[in-house]
mmCIF file of C-alpha atoms in Angstrom:
data_model
loop_
_atom_site.group_PDB
_atom_site.id
_atom_site.type_symbol
_atom_site.label_atom_id
_atom_site.label_comp_id
_atom_site.label_asym_id
_atom_site.label_seq_id
_atom_site.Cartn_x
_atom_site.Cartn_y
_atom_site.Cartn_z
ATOM 1 C CA MET X 1 0.000 0.000 0.000
ATOM 2 C CA ARG X 2 1.403 3.393 -1.043
ATOM 3 C CA VAL X 3 0.448 7.018 -0.488
ATOM 4 C CA ASP X 4 1.874 10.437 -1.317
ATOM 5 C CA LEU X 5 2.234 13.439 1.026
ATOM 6 C CA ASN X 6 1.768 16.790 -0.727
ATOM 7 C CA SER X 7 1.985 20.393 0.399
ATOM 8 C CA ASP X 8 1.385 23.827 -1.150
ATOM 9 C CA LEU X 9 4.702 25.667 -1.415
ATOM 10 C CA GLY X 10 6.363 28.636 -3.106
ATOM 11 C CA GLU X 11 3.805 31.083 -1.729
ATOM 12 C CA SER X 12 6.244 33.839 -0.782
ATOM 13 C CA PHE X 13 6.539 36.832 -3.104
ATOM 14 C CA GLY X 14 8.435 40.102 -3.173
ATOM 15 C CA ALA X 15 9.211 41.194 0.377
ATOM 16 C CA TYR X 16 6.769 38.706 1.915
ATOM 17 C CA THR X 17 7.889 35.326 3.234
ATOM 18 C CA LEU X 18 5.237 32.655 3.796
ATOM 19 C CA GLY X 19 5.717 29.129 5.069
ATOM 20 C CA MET X 20 8.780 27.042 5.904
ATOM 21 C CA ASP X 21 9.337 25.511 2.487
ATOM 22 C CA GLU X 22 12.788 24.035 2.982
ATOM 23 C CA ALA X 23 11.757 22.210 6.163
ATOM 24 C CA VAL X 24 8.514 20.978 4.591
ATOM 25 C CA LEU X 25 10.393 19.550 1.608
ATOM 26 C CA GLY X 26 12.203 17.257 4.021
ATOM 27 C CA VAL X 27 8.984 15.465 5.031
ATOM 28 C CA ILE X 28 6.753 15.407 1.915
ATOM 29 C CA THR X 29 6.953 13.572 -1.411
ATOM 30 C CA SER X 30 5.169 16.015 -3.763
ATOM 31 C CA ALA X 31 5.227 19.823 -3.889
ATOM 32 C CA ASN X 32 2.458 22.014 -5.335
ATOM 33 C CA ILE X 33 4.292 25.190 -6.325
ATOM 34 C CA ALA X 34 2.393 28.474 -6.693
ATOM 35 C CA CYS X 35 2.631 29.862 -10.215
ATOM 36 C CA GLY X 36 2.473 33.614 -9.573
ATOM 37 C CA MET X 37 -1.256 34.281 -9.881
ATOM 38 C CA HIS X 38 -2.435 33.769 -6.300
ATOM 39 C CA ALA X 39 1.055 33.711 -4.750
ATOM 40 C CA GLY X 40 4.703 33.279 -5.654
ATOM 41 C CA ASP X 41 6.995 35.124 -8.041
ATOM 42 C CA PRO X 42 9.676 34.059 -10.549
ATOM 43 C CA GLN X 43 12.506 34.081 -8.013
ATOM 44 C CA VAL X 44 10.505 32.088 -5.489
ATOM 45 C CA ILE X 45 9.410 29.583 -8.150
ATOM 46 C CA ALA X 46 13.014 29.035 -9.259
ATOM 47 C CA ALA X 47 14.262 28.561 -5.697
ATOM 48 C CA THR X 48 11.409 26.213 -4.738
ATOM 49 C CA VAL X 49 11.853 24.040 -7.830
ATOM 50 C CA LYS X 50 15.571 23.780 -7.101
ATOM 51 C CA MET X 51 14.981 22.782 -3.466
ATOM 52 C CA ALA X 52 12.366 20.202 -4.451
ATOM 53 C CA ALA X 53 14.745 18.681 -6.994
ATOM 54 C CA GLN X 54 17.513 18.447 -4.398
ATOM 55 C CA LYS X 55 15.164 16.632 -1.998
ATOM 56 C CA GLY X 56 13.834 14.233 -4.656
ATOM 57 C CA VAL X 57 10.313 15.617 -4.236
ATOM 58 C CA GLY X 58 7.834 15.440 -7.125
ATOM 59 C CA ILE X 59 7.309 18.883 -8.681
ATOM 60 C CA GLY X 60 3.790 20.103 -9.424
ATOM 61 C CA ALA X 61 2.155 23.273 -10.730
ATOM 62 C CA HIS X 62 -0.378 24.883 -8.383
ATOM 63 C CA PRO X 63 -2.469 27.203 -10.580
ATOM 64 C CA GLY X 64 -5.064 29.480 -9.043
ATOM 65 C CA TYR X 65 -7.318 32.372 -9.874
ATOM 66 C CA PRO X 66 -5.585 35.723 -10.621
ATOM 67 C CA ASP X 67 -6.292 37.031 -7.128
ATOM 68 C CA LEU X 68 -3.129 37.923 -5.233
ATOM 69 C CA GLN X 69 -5.002 40.065 -2.699
ATOM 70 C CA GLY X 70 -7.406 37.257 -1.852
ATOM 71 C CA PHE X 71 -4.748 34.525 -2.028
ATOM 72 C CA GLY X 72 -6.858 32.799 -4.673
ATOM 73 C CA ARG X 73 -9.535 31.881 -2.151
ATOM 74 C CA ARG X 74 -12.291 34.146 -3.503
ATOM 75 C CA ASN X 75 -14.725 32.708 -6.028
ATOM 76 C CA MET X 76 -14.459 34.312 -9.456
ATOM 77 C CA ALA X 77 -17.026 34.234 -12.256
ATOM 78 C CA LEU X 78 -14.699 33.056 -15.015
ATOM 79 C CA SER X 79 -15.856 31.018 -17.990
ATOM 80 C CA PRO X 80 -14.512 27.505 -18.519
ATOM 81 C CA ALA X 81 -12.533 28.809 -21.507
ATOM 82 C CA GLU X 82 -10.878 31.463 -19.324
ATOM 83 C CA VAL X 83 -10.077 28.922 -16.608
ATOM 84 C CA LYS X 84 -8.513 26.603 -19.178
ATOM 85 C CA ASP X 85 -6.259 29.383 -20.467
ATOM 86 C CA TYR X 86 -5.224 30.450 -16.947
ATOM 87 C CA VAL X 87 -4.321 26.838 -16.166
ATOM 88 C CA ILE X 88 -2.277 26.491 -19.364
ATOM 89 C CA TYR X 89 -0.501 29.789 -18.662
ATOM 90 C CA GLN X 90 0.492 28.788 -15.143
ATOM 91 C CA ILE X 91 1.551 25.242 -15.993
ATOM 92 C CA GLY X 92 3.761 26.781 -18.665
ATOM 93 C CA ALA X 93 5.525 28.921 -16.073
ATOM 94 C CA LEU X 94 6.281 25.988 -13.784
ATOM 95 C CA GLU X 95 7.262 23.715 -16.636
ATOM 96 C CA ALA X 96 9.785 26.263 -17.865
ATOM 97 C CA PHE X 97 11.417 26.549 -14.436
ATOM 98 C CA ALA X 98 11.424 22.759 -14.060
ATOM 99 C CA ARG X 99 13.166 22.372 -17.425
ATOM 100 C CA ALA X 100 15.691 25.042 -16.473
ATOM 101 C CA ALA X 101 16.514 22.962 -13.396
ATOM 102 C CA GLY X 102 16.778 19.756 -15.418
ATOM 103 C CA GLN X 103 13.510 18.408 -13.996
ATOM 104 C CA LYS X 104 10.065 17.366 -15.238
ATOM 105 C CA LEU X 105 6.666 18.303 -13.866
ATOM 106 C CA GLN X 106 4.926 15.431 -12.122
ATOM 107 C CA HIS X 107 1.446 16.832 -11.526
ATOM 108 C CA VAL X 108 -0.970 19.747 -11.418
ATOM 109 C CA LYS X 109 -3.148 20.656 -8.450
ATOM 110 C CA PRO X 110 -5.555 23.617 -8.699
ATOM 111 C CA HIS X 111 -5.548 26.026 -5.778
ATOM 112 C CA GLY X 112 -8.135 27.472 -3.446
ATOM 113 C CA ALA X 113 -11.378 28.694 -4.985
ATOM 114 C CA MET X 114 -10.541 27.176 -8.372
ATOM 115 C CA TYR X 115 -10.082 23.779 -6.708
ATOM 116 C CA ASN X 116 -13.235 24.041 -4.600
ATOM 117 C CA MET X 117 -15.439 25.284 -7.439
ATOM 118 C CA ALA X 118 -14.176 22.664 -9.893
ATOM 119 C CA ALA X 119 -14.763 19.939 -7.310
ATOM 120 C CA LYS X 120 -18.515 20.554 -7.755
ATOM 121 C CA ASP X 121 -18.729 22.081 -11.264
ATOM 122 C CA TYR X 122 -18.044 19.565 -14.034
ATOM 123 C CA GLY X 123 -17.689 22.307 -16.669
ATOM 124 C CA LEU X 124 -14.856 23.978 -14.766
ATOM 125 C CA ALA X 125 -13.335 20.603 -13.912
ATOM 126 C CA LEU X 126 -13.340 19.640 -17.590
ATOM 127 C CA ALA X 127 -11.715 22.944 -18.539
ATOM 128 C CA ILE X 128 -8.910 22.290 -16.036
ATOM 129 C CA ALA X 129 -8.425 18.708 -17.208
ATOM 130 C CA GLU X 130 -8.367 19.775 -20.869
ATOM 131 C CA GLY X 131 -5.878 22.522 -20.051
ATOM 132 C CA VAL X 132 -3.565 20.073 -18.311
ATOM 133 C CA LYS X 133 -3.806 17.530 -21.126
ATOM 134 C CA SER X 134 -3.169 20.134 -23.806
ATOM 135 C CA VAL X 135 0.147 21.061 -22.186
ATOM 136 C CA ASN X 136 1.299 17.549 -21.314
ATOM 137 C CA PRO X 137 -0.942 14.457 -21.343
ATOM 138 C CA GLU X 138 1.540 12.647 -19.094
ATOM 139 C CA LEU X 139 0.866 14.960 -16.145
ATOM 140 C CA ILE X 140 -1.144 13.717 -13.159
ATOM 141 C CA LEU X 141 -4.123 15.800 -12.030
ATOM 142 C CA LEU X 142 -4.231 15.932 -8.228
ATOM 143 C CA ALA X 143 -7.905 16.345 -7.334
ATOM 144 C CA LEU X 144 -10.267 16.156 -4.387
ATOM 145 C CA ALA X 145 -11.319 12.554 -3.847
ATOM 146 C CA ASN X 146 -14.716 11.652 -5.362
ATOM 147 C CA SER X 147 -15.013 15.090 -6.999
ATOM 148 C CA GLU X 148 -16.029 16.263 -10.463
ATOM 149 C CA MET X 149 -12.331 16.834 -11.173
ATOM 150 C CA VAL X 150 -11.675 13.117 -10.801
ATOM 151 C CA LYS X 151 -14.450 12.366 -13.275
ATOM 152 C CA ALA X 152 -13.248 15.018 -15.741
ATOM 153 C CA ALA X 153 -9.662 13.782 -15.628
ATOM 154 C CA ARG X 154 -10.785 10.243 -16.386
ATOM 155 C CA ASP X 155 -13.077 11.455 -19.163
ATOM 156 C CA VAL X 156 -10.203 13.152 -21.013
ATOM 157 C CA GLY X 157 -7.766 10.305 -20.369
ATOM 158 C CA LEU X 158 -5.536 11.931 -17.753
ATOM 159 C CA ARG X 159 -3.988 10.090 -14.852
ATOM 160 C CA VAL X 160 -5.621 11.299 -11.660
ATOM 161 C CA ALA X 161 -4.597 11.084 -8.012
ATOM 162 C CA GLN X 162 -7.337 11.427 -5.408
ATOM 163 C CA GLU X 163 -6.488 13.753 -2.535
ATOM 164 C CA VAL X 164 -7.591 13.798 1.094
ATOM 165 C CA PHE X 165 -6.879 16.326 3.819
ATOM 166 C CA ALA X 166 -5.323 15.662 7.202
ATOM 167 C CA ASP X 167 -6.875 18.634 8.978
ATOM 168 C CA ARG X 168 -10.263 19.097 7.265
ATOM 169 C CA THR X 169 -13.680 17.527 7.837
ATOM 170 C CA TYR X 170 -16.009 16.164 5.168
ATOM 171 C CA ASN X 171 -19.673 16.523 4.301
ATOM 172 C CA ALA X 172 -21.725 13.387 3.692
ATOM 173 C CA ASP X 173 -21.380 13.899 -0.090
ATOM 174 C CA GLY X 174 -17.578 13.747 0.158
ATOM 175 C CA THR X 175 -16.975 17.488 -0.252
ATOM 176 C CA LEU X 176 -14.932 19.457 2.256
ATOM 177 C CA VAL X 177 -16.767 21.364 4.973
ATOM 178 C CA ALA X 178 -16.306 25.034 4.067
ATOM 179 C CA ARG X 179 -13.639 26.986 5.917
ATOM 180 C CA GLY X 180 -15.209 29.157 8.593
ATOM 181 C CA THR X 181 -17.944 26.607 9.311
ATOM 182 C CA PRO X 182 -17.822 25.275 12.888
ATOM 183 C CA GLY X 183 -16.018 21.954 12.873
ATOM 184 C CA ALA X 184 -14.428 22.480 9.447
ATOM 185 C CA MET X 185 -10.881 22.205 10.779
ATOM 186 C CA ILE X 186 -9.380 19.456 12.927
ATOM 187 C CA HIS X 187 -6.900 20.878 15.411
ATOM 188 C CA ASP X 188 -6.370 17.816 17.621
ATOM 189 C CA LYS X 189 -3.737 15.506 16.142
ATOM 190 C CA ARG X 190 -5.070 12.671 18.308
ATOM 191 C CA VAL X 191 -8.181 12.871 16.128
ATOM 192 C CA ALA X 192 -6.521 13.755 12.828
ATOM 193 C CA ILE X 193 -3.837 11.074 12.644
ATOM 194 C CA PRO X 194 -6.108 8.020 13.131
ATOM 195 C CA ARG X 195 -8.506 9.532 10.544
ATOM 196 C CA VAL X 196 -5.678 9.793 8.021
ATOM 197 C CA VAL X 197 -4.536 6.224 8.616
ATOM 198 C CA ARG X 198 -8.107 4.964 8.263
ATOM 199 C CA MET X 199 -8.639 6.889 5.001
ATOM 200 C CA VAL X 200 -5.539 5.285 3.518
ATOM 201 C CA THR X 201 -5.856 1.751 4.873
ATOM 202 C CA GLU X 202 -9.650 1.316 4.977
ATOM 203 C CA GLY X 203 -10.884 3.829 2.401
ATOM 204 C CA LYS X 204 -13.340 5.346 4.859
ATOM 205 C CA VAL X 205 -13.825 8.579 6.813
ATOM 206 C CA THR X 206 -16.452 9.786 9.250
ATOM 207 C CA ALA X 207 -18.337 12.788 7.844
ATOM 208 C CA ILE X 208 -19.325 15.771 9.960
ATOM 209 C CA ASN X 209 -22.822 14.291 10.433
ATOM 210 C CA GLY X 210 -21.343 11.101 11.899
ATOM 211 C CA GLU X 211 -21.894 8.992 8.792
ATOM 212 C CA ASP X 212 -19.084 6.795 7.469
ATOM 213 C CA ILE X 213 -18.389 7.491 3.791
ATOM 214 C CA ALA X 214 -16.108 5.842 1.241
ATOM 215 C CA ILE X 215 -13.028 7.790 0.189
ATOM 216 C CA SER X 216 -9.954 7.110 -1.933
ATOM 217 C CA ALA X 217 -6.636 8.420 -0.646
ATOM 218 C CA ASP X 218 -3.751 8.492 -3.131
ATOM 219 C CA SER X 219 -2.286 11.654 -1.614
ATOM 220 C CA ILE X 220 -2.636 13.490 1.682
ATOM 221 C CA CYS X 221 -2.472 17.283 1.753
ATOM 222 C CA VAL X 222 -0.453 18.542 4.715
ATOM 223 C CA HIS X 223 0.729 21.964 5.810
ATOM 224 C CA GLY X 224 4.023 23.247 7.119
ATOM 225 C CA ASP X 225 3.713 26.909 7.976
ATOM 226 C CA ASN X 226 5.191 26.520 11.474
ATOM 227 C CA PRO X 227 7.417 24.054 13.394
ATOM 228 C CA GLU X 228 4.418 22.437 15.087
ATOM 229 C CA ALA X 229 2.807 21.713 11.710
ATOM 230 C CA ILE X 230 5.992 20.087 10.421
ATOM 231 C CA HIS X 231 6.164 17.920 13.542
ATOM 232 C CA PHE X 232 2.547 16.924 12.844
ATOM 233 C CA VAL X 233 3.505 15.794 9.328
ATOM 234 C CA ARG X 234 6.312 13.670 10.753
ATOM 235 C CA GLU X 235 3.831 12.031 13.129
ATOM 236 C CA ILE X 236 1.507 11.298 10.205
ATOM 237 C CA ARG X 237 4.399 9.668 8.321
ATOM 238 C CA ASP X 238 5.328 7.569 11.346
ATOM 239 C CA ALA X 239 1.737 6.410 11.895
ATOM 240 C CA LEU X 240 1.278 5.473 8.234
ATOM 241 C CA GLN X 241 4.552 3.585 8.083
ATOM 242 C CA ALA X 242 3.663 1.758 11.299
ATOM 243 C CA ALA X 243 0.459 0.666 9.525
ATOM 244 C CA GLY X 244 2.507 -0.760 6.646
ATOM 245 C CA VAL X 245 2.025 2.143 4.229
ATOM 246 C CA SER X 246 4.909 3.260 1.998
ATOM 247 C CA ILE X 247 5.279 7.054 1.517
ATOM 248 C CA GLU X 248 6.194 7.761 -2.125
ATOM 249 C CA PRO X 249 5.778 10.417 -4.858
ATOM 250 C CA LEU X 250 2.696 10.097 -7.074
ATOM 251 C CA GLN X 251 4.719 9.213 -10.155
ATOM 252 C CA ASN X 252 5.764 5.951 -8.501
ATOM 253 C CA PHE X 253 2.270 4.475 -8.400
ATOM 254 C CA ILE X 254 -0.309 6.554 -10.320
#
């Protein structure tokens, strides 16, 4: 049994430093690197790609809406055609930096509002999948488990990895409970870690209403914006390995 650990990185820009990217790269297997629209800048992208390559971490593009002020978390009324072009544009940026570093892109994971909207909207999901395929049909689309993005990726013939979250709760339909809703975030690692292990080994998770739902976990999204968060990721790794799970980049098994 194998699973990937991914994290959103390269979110610093200009004079602003966000996250602890170098430390995070020591505990994950795939990096989703901001492409400059919702966060990141050319210098940060170059440095993050280089660090990921040195650590043997799979390199992914993390395209989002053009919303630097809102960190890409505000819904935008863009057409599917516009979303497709924004995805192509941002993958192109990351692919260029990867090539410059002698590396290849492994995957694409949409960010924030784009990710959440496409999880429920098949038209947007299809636009993202078509954008990814048009750039490189060998790329893996990293998508919310059981979402419309998974369906769209399969419909266009892309490889798809289904993603779960270590610190988020789920609705009964498999969607994430919206940020800001009571109970949306899991802060107690004594609750979070057994949930993660169960999602990977049993394919099940308890929804916010108490109902057990089926879920596929190819990759676990983790965060590393402070030392405590990085320690949490290490504990997740240890618990998974103790359960007989191998931690590997997506390209090894998707």
